[in-house]
Structures are given as structure tokens and as C-alpha cells.
Amino acid sequence: MCGIIGYSGYRPAVPLLVEGLHRLEYRGYDSSGVAFDVLDRINVIKAEGKLSNLEAKLDSEMTLLATTGIGHTRWATHGLPVERNAHPHLSQDGAIAIVHNGIIENFQQLKDELTAKGHTFLSDTDTEVLAHLIGEERLSAPTLLDAFAAALRRAHGAYAVVLLSPEEHGVLYAARMSAPLLLGVGAGECFIGSDIPAFLPYTRDVVFLSDGEIVRVENESWEVFGLESLESRTSAKSVTRIAWDMHAAAKDGFKHFMLKEIMEQPRVIKDCLTGRLTGYGVDRRVSLPELDGLPVPSRLHIVACGTSYNAGLWGRQLIERMGGIPVDVDIASEFRYRDPILRPDEMVLVISQSGETADTLAALQLARGKGCRVIGLCNVVGSSIARESDVVLYTQAGPEISVASTKAMCSQMTLLALIALYFGQRRSPAVCDPSLLEALEALSGRLQEELPLMNERAKQLAEKFARTRGFFYLGRGCCEALAYEGALKLKEISYIHAEGYAAGEMKHGPIALVDSDFSSFALALDDDLFPKVKSNIQEILARRGRVIALVQRRGTGMAPRIEAEEVWELPASHPVAAGFLALPALQLFSYHVADYLGNDVDQPRNLAKSVTVE
Ligand code: M6R
């Protein structure tokens, strides 16, 4: 969480930093700030709340003079989200400024030590302690680089940090340990950022930094050092050209990124399938060459958080049924601490849009430590999870900016369906359900046609149900996972309490909540379990509960007879493809409820896009 950016070059740094912070604001938006070096003095400007508050303070001409600077947008970990806790933070003598993403776990011990030496602190943050520690080390270290490295060697925990000091005018130092940090290399300029969109308008040439590395940048020159002995590692680093463009990181006329990203799902499915299906007719097969070198696992452990976890639950049904592999699905923050039994012939599949989620990364490291092979399913190229997995499958959804994850889940589901089919083929080459492949290939066009209609229907229903006291989301089979996702999406952006349940479980307690002010969203799609869900809907109606039933028309073009306050009809489809139609319906409903209630859809309260703390 938290977005950091640094710039060294020839352009006015402050406007560029603020522009970059706008594209990083999805990582945290409790406060923001910039530091820049003019007339051999560090100037720091910061503000509580949204970035617009900071912009309102940046009216001095001085902000146009600096060509080097650092910026930060915060998701609070230590200390309230108030201005004094906003970054950048300064060393005791004010000669060093830093921005930081992560947590310095031993900050209290370091703070006590520095306090005993006469340091006084202006904030409650761990970051200010680190700034003071670097300043303290500078008193005895031969160079600023040595002081930076010495302080970082004493800091335990996670950090991505950028340092600015007039002692080396025009220079920035940055380092990473278990938190994302990238270097962007332009002509006559260098950028440092938590994520690629921070500097995407200026360069697509990126150097991925590894844990335990420090980089020194000055205009277009950059040099990478190992933290422990400061040996040069520059020759071992390569510059990667990123395929994303600015179009992918802009709203493109949509009111919110979330809506744009929901509407991108037809393209996402198409991109996920491109190059992954080969042969024709009955010989049509899934091709995942990334997995060809791996044995078929005797058991697969899927580990993830949030929406990615829900995708994993959905995928389990397919991988067990079509791939013939037993699957466990775990929440990463639990998996990492429960000492799971992992045998050498089993495999772990970690799913993460950002590739930086701290718990998922720790679960991956635990599995590898136990000798288990790890497949990573990631969206962000070069992310920590992508780099630390034995094999990575990229979901290719493009940058997801809205905090609420939408198109990422669609891309994860597409790949999970392909993985299920792929392992099925490996177990028995003759087995490949051509009707499913056909359905997946037709899906993109199908969804493209349906999305505008779904958007209209979602808006109508959202306005009708936005004031309800709470929501159940109910589903069975593959729809159980979608019910969890529907509820997560609604509570995340509308702040209405919502819970997802396996529909059959609802009568074991939760049904006590049902009354005429309580609503349920029932996923009653066209599968074997439809009659069971229909009965569960009756149980709610019998208690005067309000129900939206999401159903599918049958081959005849008619929807099934079902009783509910509102019936939302989706087109007929293959049972597996049905999930891809239901997912945007759930997303659009939440989107419109949140928008109708006037909430900040893309940046919901208390959240951050990438959860790099546990
Ligand atoms: O980047 P990841 O997929 O690892 O993120 C996991 C969760 O933090 C994420 O899916 C979160 O639940 C979303 N904000 C939900 O919309």
C-alpha cells in the first residue's frame, strides 16, 4: 500500500510527481506529499486527505524550479491519517527526505535508541524513524550511499524507499525489501515508482529491482548496488520494454475506472485465450507451454486473498471436475501460519492481480521453502510473485486501477478454466470438451453484446435496492464463489453490509436476518443445482425477504418460471460460460449502488489496491 514516486531529470519535477501520484492514488489516499530540492534546501509540502488537497497547496513558483523530487500517497499503517504523519519525512537536521511504502517492524526500538541520542520526532510514523536513522548514520558513514545502506541493514520489515538530499544535488537513492519498486529509464531522465503507471506517459523502459538492492539515479544514468556489500549489480540488470500504453491507464470517457474495467472484460477474455488454443475442430486443444515442464500434481493448493481467492474457489470446481486433480483453496493469511502439509508431488497455485500482496507472497515463499513447486497467476509483469514463482502464467488484463477488482477476476477465471482443461488433456489426451472450448471462444463477442443491456438493468435494480438494510448473496456449485464475490464487491464500494453464502447453508443461522427490509441476490443460473436454489429463494420469500433472482434464459429463449421481487435475465450459455456472464452483472449492480449513493467508487474508504502489509 502507499504509492511512491521519484524523478531526476530536466523537467519541472513537482507537476510530474503530482501527475504520477494521481495514477498511484489507488494504492492509498489518506494523505500525500512531495519533497524537492531548490537552492540547496529541501522543501516539503504535504496535505491530509485526497491529492486535490495537496494540489491546492502547490501554488508557489518554487515548485516549478526543481528538476529532482520525491512524492508519496499514503495508506496509513502507523499513526492517524493526518498531515503530520504524511510523507515525505525528514532526518533530524532536515538534510535528508524520504518517502516509504511498507512497515519498519523494529521502529520502536530504533526510535528509543535515537531518542536517547537527542532526536525528537514530529510524527507517529515508522518512516520518520528511518529518516532519522539515515541521518544518524550519515554522521559516521563516508558517503550518503553508505549511510543509506547502513540504516537499511538495521531496519527489519518491508520497505520501498526513495531518498532525496541536497548533499548530492539531482540524485535520488532508492531501495526495496518485500515491497514493489521499479526504475523507469527515459532519455535524460529517470523515474522511480511503486508501479508502472506512475511514469507510463514518459517511458515504457523498466528495470525491476530485487529485494536487497539499492539504486542511484541521476538524470539518465542509473547504477544498482547490493545492499549488504554495495557491490555493483548494474551489469546483471536488464531493461524491459513494457507493452502497456497510456490508453490502458486512462478513464477513456467512463465516469469511473471501475466501469471502464468492467466493460473491458470482453477484450480481457479474448487476450487471455489468444495463443492458448491450438488445432481445429475435434483436435482443438489448450496450450499452456509454461506448464509443460511440470508433472501433473497429485493435489493442487490454491492460495490467494480477496477477489483472487474467490476466483480460486470458482476454479476449484473446474480443476477437480475437468482436470481430475483434488484442489484445496486457502486464504493466504491463514495458509502461511497453519503449517500446511505439502508433499513434493503436490503443487501450489498462487493467484494475485498485483503480484505484490504480502500474505500471498509469504505463502508462496513458505511453499517453496517446503520444496513444493509454485505456479503464479499474476497480472502485473515482473511483480514479486511473478518473479518468485517457479512458473508464471500472466493474465494479461492490463492495468487495473480501480481498487475494486473486476476485470482481473475475469482474466483469472479464464486462465483457471484453461488450466482445468489443460490438466484434463494431460491426464487423458482424448479428453477435451469441445463445447466448452467453443463456448469460451464465443464468450468475448457474447459479452460485448450483453454488457450495455446488463448495465441498464443493473442501474434500475441498484436504484430500487440501494437503501436496503443488508444483502445475502446466494449460490451453489460454481455460483457459491460468485456469491462471495458479489457480496465482497457490494460491501467494498457501497458500504452496505453483505454476506455471500452457499445457498444451502443459509437456513443454518443466517436466515434469522431476513425480513421485509433485507434483500438477497440469488444466483439461479442454468445448471443442475437450479431447482435447489429455487427452493432456497422460496424460503426467503416465505419470510417476506426481498429477492433479486439472476437467471438464464433457456434454449427456447424463455426464462424459467421463478418467483422473486425482481428477475434479472441473462442469455443462455454453456454452464461454465455462465459464470462469465454473472460476474459482470454482480459487478455492475455494486457499481451502480455505490454511484447512486454518491460514494467514491474507485477509491473506497479504508482500502488500498495493493495490500503489501499483513
Ligand atoms: O492483487 P491481489 O489479487 O493479490 O489482491 C488481493 C485482494 O487484496 C484484492 O482482490 C481485493 O480483495 C480487492 N480490492 C477486491 O475488490
PDB file of C-alpha atoms in Angstrom, residues 301-394:
ATOM      1  CA  HIS A 301      -3.336 -25.932  -3.258  1.00  0.00           C
ATOM      2  CA  ILE A 302      -4.759 -22.621  -4.469  1.00  0.00           C
ATOM      3  CA  VAL A 303      -3.741 -19.712  -2.247  1.00  0.00           C
ATOM      4  CA  ALA A 304      -4.866 -16.086  -2.610  1.00  0.00           C
ATOM      5  CA  CYS A 305      -6.670 -13.153  -0.948  1.00  0.00           C
ATOM      6  CA  GLY A 306      -9.904 -11.252  -1.603  1.00  0.00           C
ATOM      7  CA  THR A 307     -11.234 -11.390  -5.132  1.00  0.00           C
ATOM      8  CA  SER A 308      -8.342 -13.585  -6.257  1.00  0.00           C
ATOM      9  CA  TYR A 309      -9.341 -16.078  -3.539  1.00  0.00           C
ATOM     10  CA  ASN A 310     -12.910 -16.072  -4.879  1.00  0.00           C
ATOM     11  CA  ALA A 311     -11.559 -16.780  -8.352  1.00  0.00           C
ATOM     12  CA  GLY A 312      -9.640 -19.696  -6.839  1.00  0.00           C
ATOM     13  CA  LEU A 313     -12.832 -21.096  -5.275  1.00  0.00           C
ATOM     14  CA  TRP A 314     -14.542 -20.872  -8.658  1.00  0.00           C
ATOM     15  CA  GLY A 315     -11.577 -22.549 -10.358  1.00  0.00           C
ATOM     16  CA  ARG A 316     -11.541 -25.449  -7.877  1.00  0.00           C
ATOM     17  CA  GLN A 317     -14.838 -26.739  -9.232  1.00  0.00           C
ATOM     18  CA  LEU A 318     -13.451 -26.874 -12.762  1.00  0.00           C
ATOM     19  CA  ILE A 319      -9.993 -28.209 -11.953  1.00  0.00           C
ATOM     20  CA  GLU A 320     -11.451 -31.058  -9.891  1.00  0.00           C
ATOM     21  CA  ARG A 321     -14.154 -31.861 -12.435  1.00  0.00           C
ATOM     22  CA  MET A 322     -12.276 -31.404 -15.696  1.00  0.00           C
ATOM     23  CA  GLY A 323      -8.660 -31.699 -14.595  1.00  0.00           C
ATOM     24  CA  GLY A 324      -9.257 -34.618 -12.240  1.00  0.00           C
ATOM     25  CA  ILE A 325      -7.000 -33.088  -9.581  1.00  0.00           C
ATOM     26  CA  PRO A 326      -8.060 -32.674  -5.937  1.00  0.00           C
ATOM     27  CA  VAL A 327      -7.910 -28.982  -5.017  1.00  0.00           C
ATOM     28  CA  ASP A 328      -7.735 -27.116  -1.684  1.00  0.00           C
ATOM     29  CA  VAL A 329      -8.326 -23.371  -1.629  1.00  0.00           C
ATOM     30  CA  ASP A 330      -6.820 -21.316   1.166  1.00  0.00           C
ATOM     31  CA  ILE A 331      -6.828 -17.697   2.258  1.00  0.00           C
ATOM     32  CA  ALA A 332      -3.149 -16.736   2.124  1.00  0.00           C
ATOM     33  CA  SER A 333      -3.061 -15.074   5.550  1.00  0.00           C
ATOM     34  CA  GLU A 334      -4.248 -18.356   7.116  1.00  0.00           C
ATOM     35  CA  PHE A 335      -2.237 -20.720   4.937  1.00  0.00           C
ATOM     36  CA  ARG A 336       1.050 -19.069   5.807  1.00  0.00           C
ATOM     37  CA  TYR A 337       0.583 -19.607   9.550  1.00  0.00           C
ATOM     38  CA  ARG A 338      -1.051 -23.014   9.758  1.00  0.00           C
ATOM     39  CA  ASP A 339       1.971 -25.088   8.785  1.00  0.00           C
ATOM     40  CA  PRO A 340       0.166 -26.791   5.881  1.00  0.00           C
ATOM     41  CA  ILE A 341       1.108 -30.321   4.856  1.00  0.00           C
ATOM     42  CA  LEU A 342       2.660 -30.031   1.400  1.00  0.00           C
ATOM     43  CA  ARG A 343       4.019 -33.136  -0.286  1.00  0.00           C
ATOM     44  CA  PRO A 344       6.644 -32.991  -3.058  1.00  0.00           C
ATOM     45  CA  ASP A 345       4.244 -34.276  -5.703  1.00  0.00           C
ATOM     46  CA  GLU A 346       1.682 -31.579  -4.851  1.00  0.00           C
ATOM     47  CA  MET A 347       1.715 -28.059  -6.232  1.00  0.00           C
ATOM     48  CA  VAL A 348       0.709 -24.598  -5.086  1.00  0.00           C
ATOM     49  CA  LEU A 349      -1.084 -22.139  -7.371  1.00  0.00           C
ATOM     50  CA  VAL A 350      -0.941 -18.574  -6.068  1.00  0.00           C
ATOM     51  CA  ILE A 351      -3.317 -16.046  -7.612  1.00  0.00           C
ATOM     52  CA  SER A 352      -2.701 -12.311  -7.393  1.00  0.00           C
ATOM     53  CA  GLN A 353      -3.625  -9.429  -9.647  1.00  0.00           C
ATOM     54  CA  SER A 354      -0.926  -7.148  -8.283  1.00  0.00           C
ATOM     55  CA  GLY A 355       1.646  -9.857  -7.627  1.00  0.00           C
ATOM     56  CA  GLU A 356       2.609  -7.918  -4.501  1.00  0.00           C
ATOM     57  CA  THR A 357       0.058  -8.988  -1.861  1.00  0.00           C
ATOM     58  CA  ALA A 358       2.181  -9.593   1.241  1.00  0.00           C
ATOM     59  CA  ASP A 359       0.288 -12.650   2.544  1.00  0.00           C
ATOM     60  CA  THR A 360       0.172 -14.343  -0.860  1.00  0.00           C
ATOM     61  CA  LEU A 361       3.875 -13.708  -1.370  1.00  0.00           C
ATOM     62  CA  ALA A 362       4.644 -15.160   2.076  1.00  0.00           C
ATOM     63  CA  ALA A 363       2.512 -18.238   1.277  1.00  0.00           C
ATOM     64  CA  LEU A 364       4.467 -18.698  -1.949  1.00  0.00           C
ATOM     65  CA  GLN A 365       7.773 -18.461  -0.088  1.00  0.00           C
ATOM     66  CA  LEU A 366       6.564 -20.934   2.525  1.00  0.00           C
ATOM     67  CA  ALA A 367       5.546 -23.445  -0.156  1.00  0.00           C
ATOM     68  CA  ARG A 368       8.858 -23.128  -1.958  1.00  0.00           C
ATOM     69  CA  GLY A 369      10.680 -23.468   1.353  1.00  0.00           C
ATOM     70  CA  LYS A 370       8.888 -26.794   1.833  1.00  0.00           C
ATOM     71  CA  GLY A 371      10.099 -27.968  -1.578  1.00  0.00           C
ATOM     72  CA  CYS A 372       6.736 -27.547  -3.296  1.00  0.00           C
ATOM     73  CA  ARG A 373       6.561 -26.146  -6.804  1.00  0.00           C
ATOM     74  CA  VAL A 374       4.618 -22.912  -7.241  1.00  0.00           C
ATOM     75  CA  ILE A 375       2.645 -21.687 -10.241  1.00  0.00           C
ATOM     76  CA  GLY A 376       1.905 -17.948 -10.143  1.00  0.00           C
ATOM     77  CA  LEU A 377      -1.196 -16.487 -11.792  1.00  0.00           C
ATOM     78  CA  CYS A 378      -0.434 -12.765 -11.961  1.00  0.00           C
ATOM     79  CA  ASN A 379      -1.437  -9.682 -13.865  1.00  0.00           C
ATOM     80  CA  VAL A 380       1.491  -7.390 -13.180  1.00  0.00           C
ATOM     81  CA  VAL A 381       4.538  -8.324 -15.206  1.00  0.00           C
ATOM     82  CA  GLY A 382       7.745  -8.512 -13.178  1.00  0.00           C
ATOM     83  CA  SER A 383       5.897  -8.331  -9.831  1.00  0.00           C
ATOM     84  CA  SER A 384       7.365 -10.103  -6.807  1.00  0.00           C
ATOM     85  CA  ILE A 385       5.007 -13.091  -7.059  1.00  0.00           C
ATOM     86  CA  ALA A 386       5.649 -13.412 -10.783  1.00  0.00           C
ATOM     87  CA  ARG A 387       9.374 -13.415 -10.194  1.00  0.00           C
ATOM     88  CA  GLU A 388       9.418 -15.786  -7.248  1.00  0.00           C
ATOM     89  CA  SER A 389       7.082 -18.431  -8.714  1.00  0.00           C
ATOM     90  CA  ASP A 390       8.619 -21.468 -10.443  1.00  0.00           C
ATOM     91  CA  VAL A 391       6.319 -20.843 -13.373  1.00  0.00           C
ATOM     92  CA  VAL A 392       4.173 -17.797 -14.092  1.00  0.00           C
ATOM     93  CA  LEU A 393       1.023 -17.510 -16.183  1.00  0.00           C
ATOM     94  CA  TYR A 394       0.260 -13.882 -16.946  1.00  0.00           C
TER      95      TYR A 394
END
